[in-house]
PDB file of C-alpha atoms in Angstrom:
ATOM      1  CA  UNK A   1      40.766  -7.212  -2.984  1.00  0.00           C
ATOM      2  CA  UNK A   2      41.282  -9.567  -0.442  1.00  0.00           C
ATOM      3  CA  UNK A   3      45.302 -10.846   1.002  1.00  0.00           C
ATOM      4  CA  UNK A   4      46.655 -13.824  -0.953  1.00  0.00           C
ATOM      5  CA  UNK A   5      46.432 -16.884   1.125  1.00  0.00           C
ATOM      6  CA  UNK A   6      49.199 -18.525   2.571  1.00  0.00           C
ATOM      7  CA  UNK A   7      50.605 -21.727   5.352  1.00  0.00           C
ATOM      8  CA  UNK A   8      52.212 -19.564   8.423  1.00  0.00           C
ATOM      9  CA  UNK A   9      55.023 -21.242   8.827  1.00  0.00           C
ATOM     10  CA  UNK A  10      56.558 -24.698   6.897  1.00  0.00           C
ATOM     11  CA  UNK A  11      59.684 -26.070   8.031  1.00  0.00           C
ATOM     12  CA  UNK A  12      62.638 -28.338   6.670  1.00  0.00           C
ATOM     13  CA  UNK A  13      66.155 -29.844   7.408  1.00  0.00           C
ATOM     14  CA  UNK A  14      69.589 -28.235   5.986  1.00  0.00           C
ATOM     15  CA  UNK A  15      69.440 -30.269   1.987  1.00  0.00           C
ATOM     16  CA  UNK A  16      65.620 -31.002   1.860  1.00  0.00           C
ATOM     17  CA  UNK A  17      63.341 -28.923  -0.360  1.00  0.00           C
ATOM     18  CA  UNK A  18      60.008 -27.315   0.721  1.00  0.00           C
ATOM     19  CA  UNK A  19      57.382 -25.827  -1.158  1.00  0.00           C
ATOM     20  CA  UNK A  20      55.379 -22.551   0.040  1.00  0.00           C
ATOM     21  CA  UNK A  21      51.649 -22.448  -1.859  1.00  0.00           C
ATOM     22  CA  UNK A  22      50.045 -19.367  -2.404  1.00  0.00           C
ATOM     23  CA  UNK A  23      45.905 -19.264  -3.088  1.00  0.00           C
ATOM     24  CA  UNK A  24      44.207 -16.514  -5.197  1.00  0.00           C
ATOM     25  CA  UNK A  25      41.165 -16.200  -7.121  1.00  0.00           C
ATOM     26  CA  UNK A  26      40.796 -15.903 -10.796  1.00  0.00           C
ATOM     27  CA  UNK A  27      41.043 -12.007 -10.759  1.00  0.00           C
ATOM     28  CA  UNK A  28      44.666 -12.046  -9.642  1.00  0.00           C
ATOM     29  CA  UNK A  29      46.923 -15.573  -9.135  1.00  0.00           C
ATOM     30  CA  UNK A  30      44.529 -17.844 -12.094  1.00  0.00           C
ATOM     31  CA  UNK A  31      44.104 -14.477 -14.383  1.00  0.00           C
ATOM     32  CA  UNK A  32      47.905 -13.215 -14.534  1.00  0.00           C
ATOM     33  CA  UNK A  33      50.993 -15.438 -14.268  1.00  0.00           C
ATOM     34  CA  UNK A  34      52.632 -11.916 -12.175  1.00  0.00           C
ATOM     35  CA  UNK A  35      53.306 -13.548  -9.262  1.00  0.00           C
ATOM     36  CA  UNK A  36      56.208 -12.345  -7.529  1.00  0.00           C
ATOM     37  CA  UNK A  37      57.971 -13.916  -4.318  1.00  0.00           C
ATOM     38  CA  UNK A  38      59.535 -11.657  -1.504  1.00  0.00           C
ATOM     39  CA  UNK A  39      62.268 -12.905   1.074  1.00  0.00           C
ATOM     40  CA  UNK A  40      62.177 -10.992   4.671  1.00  0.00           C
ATOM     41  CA  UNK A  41      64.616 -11.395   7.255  1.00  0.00           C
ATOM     42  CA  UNK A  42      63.902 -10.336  10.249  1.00  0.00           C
ATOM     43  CA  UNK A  43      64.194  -5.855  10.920  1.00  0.00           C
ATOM     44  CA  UNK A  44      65.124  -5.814   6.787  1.00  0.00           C
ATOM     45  CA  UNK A  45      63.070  -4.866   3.920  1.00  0.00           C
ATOM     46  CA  UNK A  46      61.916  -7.511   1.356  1.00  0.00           C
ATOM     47  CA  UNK A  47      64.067  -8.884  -1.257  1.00  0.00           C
ATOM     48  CA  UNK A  48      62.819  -9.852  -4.343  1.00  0.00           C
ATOM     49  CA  UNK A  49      63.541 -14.037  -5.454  1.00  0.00           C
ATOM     50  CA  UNK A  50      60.877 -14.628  -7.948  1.00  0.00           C
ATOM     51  CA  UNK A  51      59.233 -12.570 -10.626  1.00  0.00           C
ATOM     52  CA  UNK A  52      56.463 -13.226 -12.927  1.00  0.00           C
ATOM     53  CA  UNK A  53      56.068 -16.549 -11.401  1.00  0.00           C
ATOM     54  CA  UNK A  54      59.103 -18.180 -12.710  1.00  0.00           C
ATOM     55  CA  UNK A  55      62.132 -15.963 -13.373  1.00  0.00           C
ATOM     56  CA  UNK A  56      64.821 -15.043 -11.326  1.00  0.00           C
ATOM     57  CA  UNK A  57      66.425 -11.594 -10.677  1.00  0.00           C
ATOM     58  CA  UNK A  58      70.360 -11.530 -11.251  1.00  0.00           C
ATOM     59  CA  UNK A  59      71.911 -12.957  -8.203  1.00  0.00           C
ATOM     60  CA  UNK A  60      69.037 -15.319  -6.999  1.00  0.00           C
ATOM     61  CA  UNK A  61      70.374 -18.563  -6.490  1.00  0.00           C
ATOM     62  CA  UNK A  62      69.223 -21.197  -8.160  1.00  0.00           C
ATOM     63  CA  UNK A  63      67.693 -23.133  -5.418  1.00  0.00           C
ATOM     64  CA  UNK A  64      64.778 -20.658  -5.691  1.00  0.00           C
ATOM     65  CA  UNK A  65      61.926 -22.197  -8.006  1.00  0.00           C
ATOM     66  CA  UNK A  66      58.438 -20.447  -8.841  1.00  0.00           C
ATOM     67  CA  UNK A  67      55.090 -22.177 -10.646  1.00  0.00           C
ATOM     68  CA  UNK A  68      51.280 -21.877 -10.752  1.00  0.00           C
ATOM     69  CA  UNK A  69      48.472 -23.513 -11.180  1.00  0.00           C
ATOM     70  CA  UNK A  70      45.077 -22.357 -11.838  1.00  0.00           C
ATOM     71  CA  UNK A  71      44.355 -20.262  -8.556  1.00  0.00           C
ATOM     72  CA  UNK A  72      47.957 -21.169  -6.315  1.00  0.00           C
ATOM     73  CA  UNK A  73      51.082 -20.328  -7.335  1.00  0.00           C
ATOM     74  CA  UNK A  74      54.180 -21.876  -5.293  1.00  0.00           C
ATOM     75  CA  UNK A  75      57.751 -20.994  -3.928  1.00  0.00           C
ATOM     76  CA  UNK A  76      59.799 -24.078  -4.146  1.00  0.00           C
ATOM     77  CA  UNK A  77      63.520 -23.493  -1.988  1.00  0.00           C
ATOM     78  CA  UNK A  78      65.874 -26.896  -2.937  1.00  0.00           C
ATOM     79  CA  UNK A  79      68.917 -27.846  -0.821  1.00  0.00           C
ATOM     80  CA  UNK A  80      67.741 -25.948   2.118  1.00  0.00           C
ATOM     81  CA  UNK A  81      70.369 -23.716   3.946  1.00  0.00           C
ATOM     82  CA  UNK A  82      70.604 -21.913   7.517  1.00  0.00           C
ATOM     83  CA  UNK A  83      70.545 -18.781   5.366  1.00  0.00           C
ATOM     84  CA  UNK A  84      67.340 -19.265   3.707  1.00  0.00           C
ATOM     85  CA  UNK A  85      65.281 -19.008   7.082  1.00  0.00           C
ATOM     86  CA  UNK A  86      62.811 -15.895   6.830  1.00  0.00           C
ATOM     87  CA  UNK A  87      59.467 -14.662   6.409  1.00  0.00           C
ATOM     88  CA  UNK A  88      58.356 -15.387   2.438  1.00  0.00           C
ATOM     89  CA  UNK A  89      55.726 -13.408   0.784  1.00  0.00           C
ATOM     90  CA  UNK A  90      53.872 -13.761  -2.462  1.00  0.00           C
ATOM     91  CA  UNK A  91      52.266 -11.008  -4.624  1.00  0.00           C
ATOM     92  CA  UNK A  92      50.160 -11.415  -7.562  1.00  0.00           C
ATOM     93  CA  UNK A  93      48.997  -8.295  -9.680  1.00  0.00           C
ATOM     94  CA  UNK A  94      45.813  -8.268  -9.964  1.00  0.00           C
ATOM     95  CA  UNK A  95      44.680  -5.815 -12.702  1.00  0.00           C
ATOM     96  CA  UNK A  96      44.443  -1.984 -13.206  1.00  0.00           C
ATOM     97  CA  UNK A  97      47.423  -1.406 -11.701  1.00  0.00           C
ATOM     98  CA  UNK A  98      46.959  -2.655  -8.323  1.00  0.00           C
ATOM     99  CA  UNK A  99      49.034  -5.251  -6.024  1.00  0.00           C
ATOM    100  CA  UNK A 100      48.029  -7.522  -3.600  1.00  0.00           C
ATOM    101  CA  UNK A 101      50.221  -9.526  -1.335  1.00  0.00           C
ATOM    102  CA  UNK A 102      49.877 -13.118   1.048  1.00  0.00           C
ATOM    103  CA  UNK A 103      49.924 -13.063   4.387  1.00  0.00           C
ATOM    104  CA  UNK A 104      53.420 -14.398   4.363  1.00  0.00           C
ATOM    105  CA  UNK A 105      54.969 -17.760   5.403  1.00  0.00           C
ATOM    106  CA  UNK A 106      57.911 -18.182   8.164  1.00  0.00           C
ATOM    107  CA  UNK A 107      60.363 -20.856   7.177  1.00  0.00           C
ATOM    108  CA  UNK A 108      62.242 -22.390   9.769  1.00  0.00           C
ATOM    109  CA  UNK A 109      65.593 -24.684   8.816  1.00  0.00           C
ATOM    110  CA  UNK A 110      65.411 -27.091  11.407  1.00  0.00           C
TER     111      UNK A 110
ATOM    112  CA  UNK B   1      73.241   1.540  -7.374  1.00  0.00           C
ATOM    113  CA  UNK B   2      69.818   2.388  -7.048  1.00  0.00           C
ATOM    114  CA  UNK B   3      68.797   3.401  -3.829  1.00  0.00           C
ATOM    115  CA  UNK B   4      65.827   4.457  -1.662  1.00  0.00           C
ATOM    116  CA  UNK B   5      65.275   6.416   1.665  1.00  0.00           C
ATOM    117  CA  UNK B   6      62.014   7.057   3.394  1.00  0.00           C
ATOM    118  CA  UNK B   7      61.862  10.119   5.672  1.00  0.00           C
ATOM    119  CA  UNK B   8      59.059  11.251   7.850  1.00  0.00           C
ATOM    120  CA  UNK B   9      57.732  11.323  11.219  1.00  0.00           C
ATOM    121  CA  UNK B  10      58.191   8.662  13.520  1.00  0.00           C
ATOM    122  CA  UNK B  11      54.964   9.736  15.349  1.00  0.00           C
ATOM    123  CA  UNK B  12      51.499  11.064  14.189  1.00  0.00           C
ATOM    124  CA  UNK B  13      48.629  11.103  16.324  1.00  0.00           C
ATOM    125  CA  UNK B  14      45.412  10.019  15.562  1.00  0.00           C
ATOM    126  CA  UNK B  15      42.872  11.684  13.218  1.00  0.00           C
ATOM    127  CA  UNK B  16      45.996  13.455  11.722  1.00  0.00           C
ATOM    128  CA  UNK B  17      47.726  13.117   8.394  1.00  0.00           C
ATOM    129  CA  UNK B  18      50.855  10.653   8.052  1.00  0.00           C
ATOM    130  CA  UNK B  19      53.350  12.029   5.698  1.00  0.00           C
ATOM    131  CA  UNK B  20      56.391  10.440   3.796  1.00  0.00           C
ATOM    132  CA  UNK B  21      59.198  11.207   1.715  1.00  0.00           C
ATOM    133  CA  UNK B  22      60.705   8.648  -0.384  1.00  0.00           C
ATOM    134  CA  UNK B  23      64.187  10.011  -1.519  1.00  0.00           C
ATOM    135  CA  UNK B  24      65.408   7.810  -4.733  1.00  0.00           C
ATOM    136  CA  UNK B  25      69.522   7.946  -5.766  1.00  0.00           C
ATOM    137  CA  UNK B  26      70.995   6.631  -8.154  1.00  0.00           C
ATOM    138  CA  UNK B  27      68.885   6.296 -10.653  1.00  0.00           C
ATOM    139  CA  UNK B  28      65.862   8.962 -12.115  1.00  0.00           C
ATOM    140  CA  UNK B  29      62.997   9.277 -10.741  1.00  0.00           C
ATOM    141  CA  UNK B  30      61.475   9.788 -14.416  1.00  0.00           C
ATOM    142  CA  UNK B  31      62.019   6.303 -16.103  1.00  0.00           C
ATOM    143  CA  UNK B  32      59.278   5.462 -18.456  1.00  0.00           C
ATOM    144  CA  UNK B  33      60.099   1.895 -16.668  1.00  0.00           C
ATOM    145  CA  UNK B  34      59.396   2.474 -13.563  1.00  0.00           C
ATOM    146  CA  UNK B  35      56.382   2.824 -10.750  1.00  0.00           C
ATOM    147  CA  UNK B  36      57.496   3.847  -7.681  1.00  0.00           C
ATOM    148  CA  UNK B  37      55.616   3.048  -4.422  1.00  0.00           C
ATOM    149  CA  UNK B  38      54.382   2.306  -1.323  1.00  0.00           C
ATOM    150  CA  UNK B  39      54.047  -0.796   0.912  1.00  0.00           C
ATOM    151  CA  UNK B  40      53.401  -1.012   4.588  1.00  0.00           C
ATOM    152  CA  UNK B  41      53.900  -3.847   7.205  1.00  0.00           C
ATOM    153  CA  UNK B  42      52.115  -3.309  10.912  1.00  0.00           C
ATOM    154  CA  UNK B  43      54.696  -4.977  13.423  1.00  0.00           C
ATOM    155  CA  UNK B  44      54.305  -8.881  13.317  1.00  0.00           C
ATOM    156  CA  UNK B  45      52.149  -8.658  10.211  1.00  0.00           C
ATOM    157  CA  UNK B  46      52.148  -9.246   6.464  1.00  0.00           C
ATOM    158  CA  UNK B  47      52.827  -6.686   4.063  1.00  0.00           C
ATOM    159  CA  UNK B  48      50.004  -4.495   2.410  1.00  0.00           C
ATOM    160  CA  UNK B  49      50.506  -2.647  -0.811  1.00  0.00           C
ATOM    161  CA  UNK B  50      49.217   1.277  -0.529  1.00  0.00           C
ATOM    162  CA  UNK B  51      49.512   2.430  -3.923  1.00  0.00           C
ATOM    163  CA  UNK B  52      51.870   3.511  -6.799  1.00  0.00           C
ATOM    164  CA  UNK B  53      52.621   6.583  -8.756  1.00  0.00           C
ATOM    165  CA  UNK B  54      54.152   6.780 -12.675  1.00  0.00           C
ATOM    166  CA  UNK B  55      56.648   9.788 -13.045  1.00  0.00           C
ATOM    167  CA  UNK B  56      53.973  11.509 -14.843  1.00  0.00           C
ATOM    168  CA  UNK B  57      51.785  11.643 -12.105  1.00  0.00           C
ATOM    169  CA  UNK B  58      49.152   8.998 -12.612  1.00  0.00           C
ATOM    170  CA  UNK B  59      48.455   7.116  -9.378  1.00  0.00           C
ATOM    171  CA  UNK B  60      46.790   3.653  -8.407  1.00  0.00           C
ATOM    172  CA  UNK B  61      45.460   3.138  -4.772  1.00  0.00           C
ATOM    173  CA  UNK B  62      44.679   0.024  -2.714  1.00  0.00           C
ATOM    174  CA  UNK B  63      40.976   0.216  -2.682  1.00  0.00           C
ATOM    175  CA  UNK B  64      40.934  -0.414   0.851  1.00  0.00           C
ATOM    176  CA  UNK B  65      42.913   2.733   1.512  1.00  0.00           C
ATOM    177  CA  UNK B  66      41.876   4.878  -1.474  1.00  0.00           C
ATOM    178  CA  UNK B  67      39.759   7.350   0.751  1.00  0.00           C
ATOM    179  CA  UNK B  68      42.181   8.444   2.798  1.00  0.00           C
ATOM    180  CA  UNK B  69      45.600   8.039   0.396  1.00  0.00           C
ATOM    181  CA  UNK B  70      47.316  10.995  -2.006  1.00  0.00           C
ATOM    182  CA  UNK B  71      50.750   9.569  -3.214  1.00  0.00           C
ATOM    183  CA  UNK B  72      52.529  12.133  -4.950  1.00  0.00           C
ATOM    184  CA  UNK B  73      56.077  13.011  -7.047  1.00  0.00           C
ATOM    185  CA  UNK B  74      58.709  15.346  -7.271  1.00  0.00           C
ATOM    186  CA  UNK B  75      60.748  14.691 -10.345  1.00  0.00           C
ATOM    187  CA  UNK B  76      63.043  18.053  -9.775  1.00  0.00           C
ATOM    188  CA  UNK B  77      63.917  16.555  -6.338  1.00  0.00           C
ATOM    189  CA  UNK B  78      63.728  12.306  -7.294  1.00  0.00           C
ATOM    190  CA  UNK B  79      61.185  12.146  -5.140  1.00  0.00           C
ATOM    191  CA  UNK B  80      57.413  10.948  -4.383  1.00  0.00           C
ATOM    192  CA  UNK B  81      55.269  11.664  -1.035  1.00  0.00           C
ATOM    193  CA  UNK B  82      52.748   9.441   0.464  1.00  0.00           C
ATOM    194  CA  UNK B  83      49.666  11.335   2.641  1.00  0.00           C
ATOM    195  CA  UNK B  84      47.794   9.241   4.750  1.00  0.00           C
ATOM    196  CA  UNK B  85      45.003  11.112   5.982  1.00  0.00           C
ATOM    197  CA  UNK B  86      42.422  10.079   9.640  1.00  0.00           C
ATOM    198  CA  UNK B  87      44.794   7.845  10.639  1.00  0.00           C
ATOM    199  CA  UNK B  88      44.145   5.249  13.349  1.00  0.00           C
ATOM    200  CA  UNK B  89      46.059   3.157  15.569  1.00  0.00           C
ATOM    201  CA  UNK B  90      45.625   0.345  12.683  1.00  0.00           C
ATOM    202  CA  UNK B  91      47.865   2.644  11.081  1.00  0.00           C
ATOM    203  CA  UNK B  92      50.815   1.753  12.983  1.00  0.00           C
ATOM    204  CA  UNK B  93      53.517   0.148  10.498  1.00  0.00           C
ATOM    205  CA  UNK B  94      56.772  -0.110   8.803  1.00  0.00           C
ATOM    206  CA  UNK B  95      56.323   2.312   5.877  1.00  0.00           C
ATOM    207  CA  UNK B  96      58.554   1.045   2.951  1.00  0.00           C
ATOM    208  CA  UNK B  97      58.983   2.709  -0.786  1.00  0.00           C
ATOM    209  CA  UNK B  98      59.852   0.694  -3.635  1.00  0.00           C
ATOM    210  CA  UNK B  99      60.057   0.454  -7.023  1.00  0.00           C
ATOM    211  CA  UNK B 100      58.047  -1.771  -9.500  1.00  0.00           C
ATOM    212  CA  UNK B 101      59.759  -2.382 -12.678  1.00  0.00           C
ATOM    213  CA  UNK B 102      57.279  -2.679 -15.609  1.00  0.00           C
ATOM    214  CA  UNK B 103      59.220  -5.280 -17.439  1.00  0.00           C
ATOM    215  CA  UNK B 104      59.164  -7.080 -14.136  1.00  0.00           C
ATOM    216  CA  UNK B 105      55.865  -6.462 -12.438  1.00  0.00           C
ATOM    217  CA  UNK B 106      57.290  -6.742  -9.105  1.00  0.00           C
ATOM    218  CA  UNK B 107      58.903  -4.691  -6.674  1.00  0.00           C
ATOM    219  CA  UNK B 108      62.648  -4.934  -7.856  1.00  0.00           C
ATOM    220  CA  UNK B 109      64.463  -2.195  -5.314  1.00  0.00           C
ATOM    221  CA  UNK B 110      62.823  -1.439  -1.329  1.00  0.00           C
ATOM    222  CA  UNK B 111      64.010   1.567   0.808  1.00  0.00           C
ATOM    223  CA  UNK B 112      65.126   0.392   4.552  1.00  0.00           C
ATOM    224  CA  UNK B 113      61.741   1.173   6.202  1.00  0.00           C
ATOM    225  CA  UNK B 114      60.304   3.910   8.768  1.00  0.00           C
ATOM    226  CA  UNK B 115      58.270   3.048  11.711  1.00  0.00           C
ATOM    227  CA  UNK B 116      55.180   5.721  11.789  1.00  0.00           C
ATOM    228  CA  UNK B 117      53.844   5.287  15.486  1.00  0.00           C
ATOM    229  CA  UNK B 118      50.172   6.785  15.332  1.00  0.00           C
ATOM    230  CA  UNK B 119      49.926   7.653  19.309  1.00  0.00           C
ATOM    231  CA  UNK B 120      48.546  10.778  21.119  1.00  0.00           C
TER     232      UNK B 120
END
């Protein structure tokens, strides 16, 4: 079971959109569209913004997109704002009841 | 409101067992929803999922950690336990608990965090 692999960092002015990929392998990302996005500010816990790859929880603004394809599933965040700089992690299930996360991506609104 | 507290000490040394309480409110611990567990983050790292437990009992493990991890649940006190036995100074993280919603299949509601320092 190896970490989900993921860019660093990615970066983007206040209005433009940026996309945050996420690699697998066929026995978690390509076999299961579970992918699930985390938001992490800095000294707070995670915040869930994407679930089973697509769907947004109740009070996730709509400027938060998920998709996959094949092995890579993405995070897409439109009309960037001050307030969406953080740490973004993905998380795929990845059968028999086990997890496994990326190494996360820091977002910086230029 | 759902909510969920880790408790523990701050500081185990090494070879010695790391032990957590996760304290849930709000909500019961014995859903037929729900998995509750645990997720760690060393400082300036990614996050690493430890394991889950159903209210039943029936626990899952990171296989990378399964040797040395017992997560375990309380339902008369809404709670579950994490034991994290020989541990090292690669043991050093944020410890958090959370819930994984079924329907969801993702971690829905996160406790703040605890920092377990393993130090002699």
């Amino acid at each position: 079971q190896s970490a989900l692999t993921q860019p660093a960092s990615v970066s983007g002015s206040p209005g433009q959109s940026i996309t945050i990929s996420c690699t697998g392998t066929s026995s978690d990302v390509g076999n299961y569209n579970l992918v699930s996005w985390y938001q992490q500010h800095p000294g707070k816990a995670p915040k869930l913004m994407i679930y089973e790859g697509s769907k947004r929880p109740s009070g996730v603004s709509n400027r938060f997109s998920g998709s996959k394809s094949g092995n890579t599933a993405s995070l897409t965040v439109s009309g960037l704002q001050a307030e969406d700089e953080a740490d973004y992690y993905c998380c795929s299930y990845a059968g028999s009841t086990t997890w496994v996360f990326g190494g996360g991506t820091k977002l910086t609104v230029l | 409101q759902l909510q969920l507290q880790e408790s523990g000490p701050g500081l185990v040394k090494p070879s010695e067992t790391l032990s957590l309480t996760c304290t849930v409110s709000g909500g019961s611990i014995s859903s037929s929803s729900y998995y509750w567990g645990w997720i760690r983050q060393p400082p300036g790292k990614g996050l690493e999922w430890i394991g889950v437990i159903y209210y039943s009992g029936g626990t899952y493990y990171n296989p990378s950690l399964k040797s040395r991890v017992t997560i375990s649940v309380d339902t008369s006190k809404n709670q579950f336990s994490l034991k994290l036995s020989s541990v090292t100074a690669a043991d050093t993280a944020v410890y958090y608990c959370a819930r994984d919603d079924t329907t969801m299949v993702s971690f829905d509601h996160w406790g703040q965090g605890t920092l377990v320092t393993v130090s002699s």
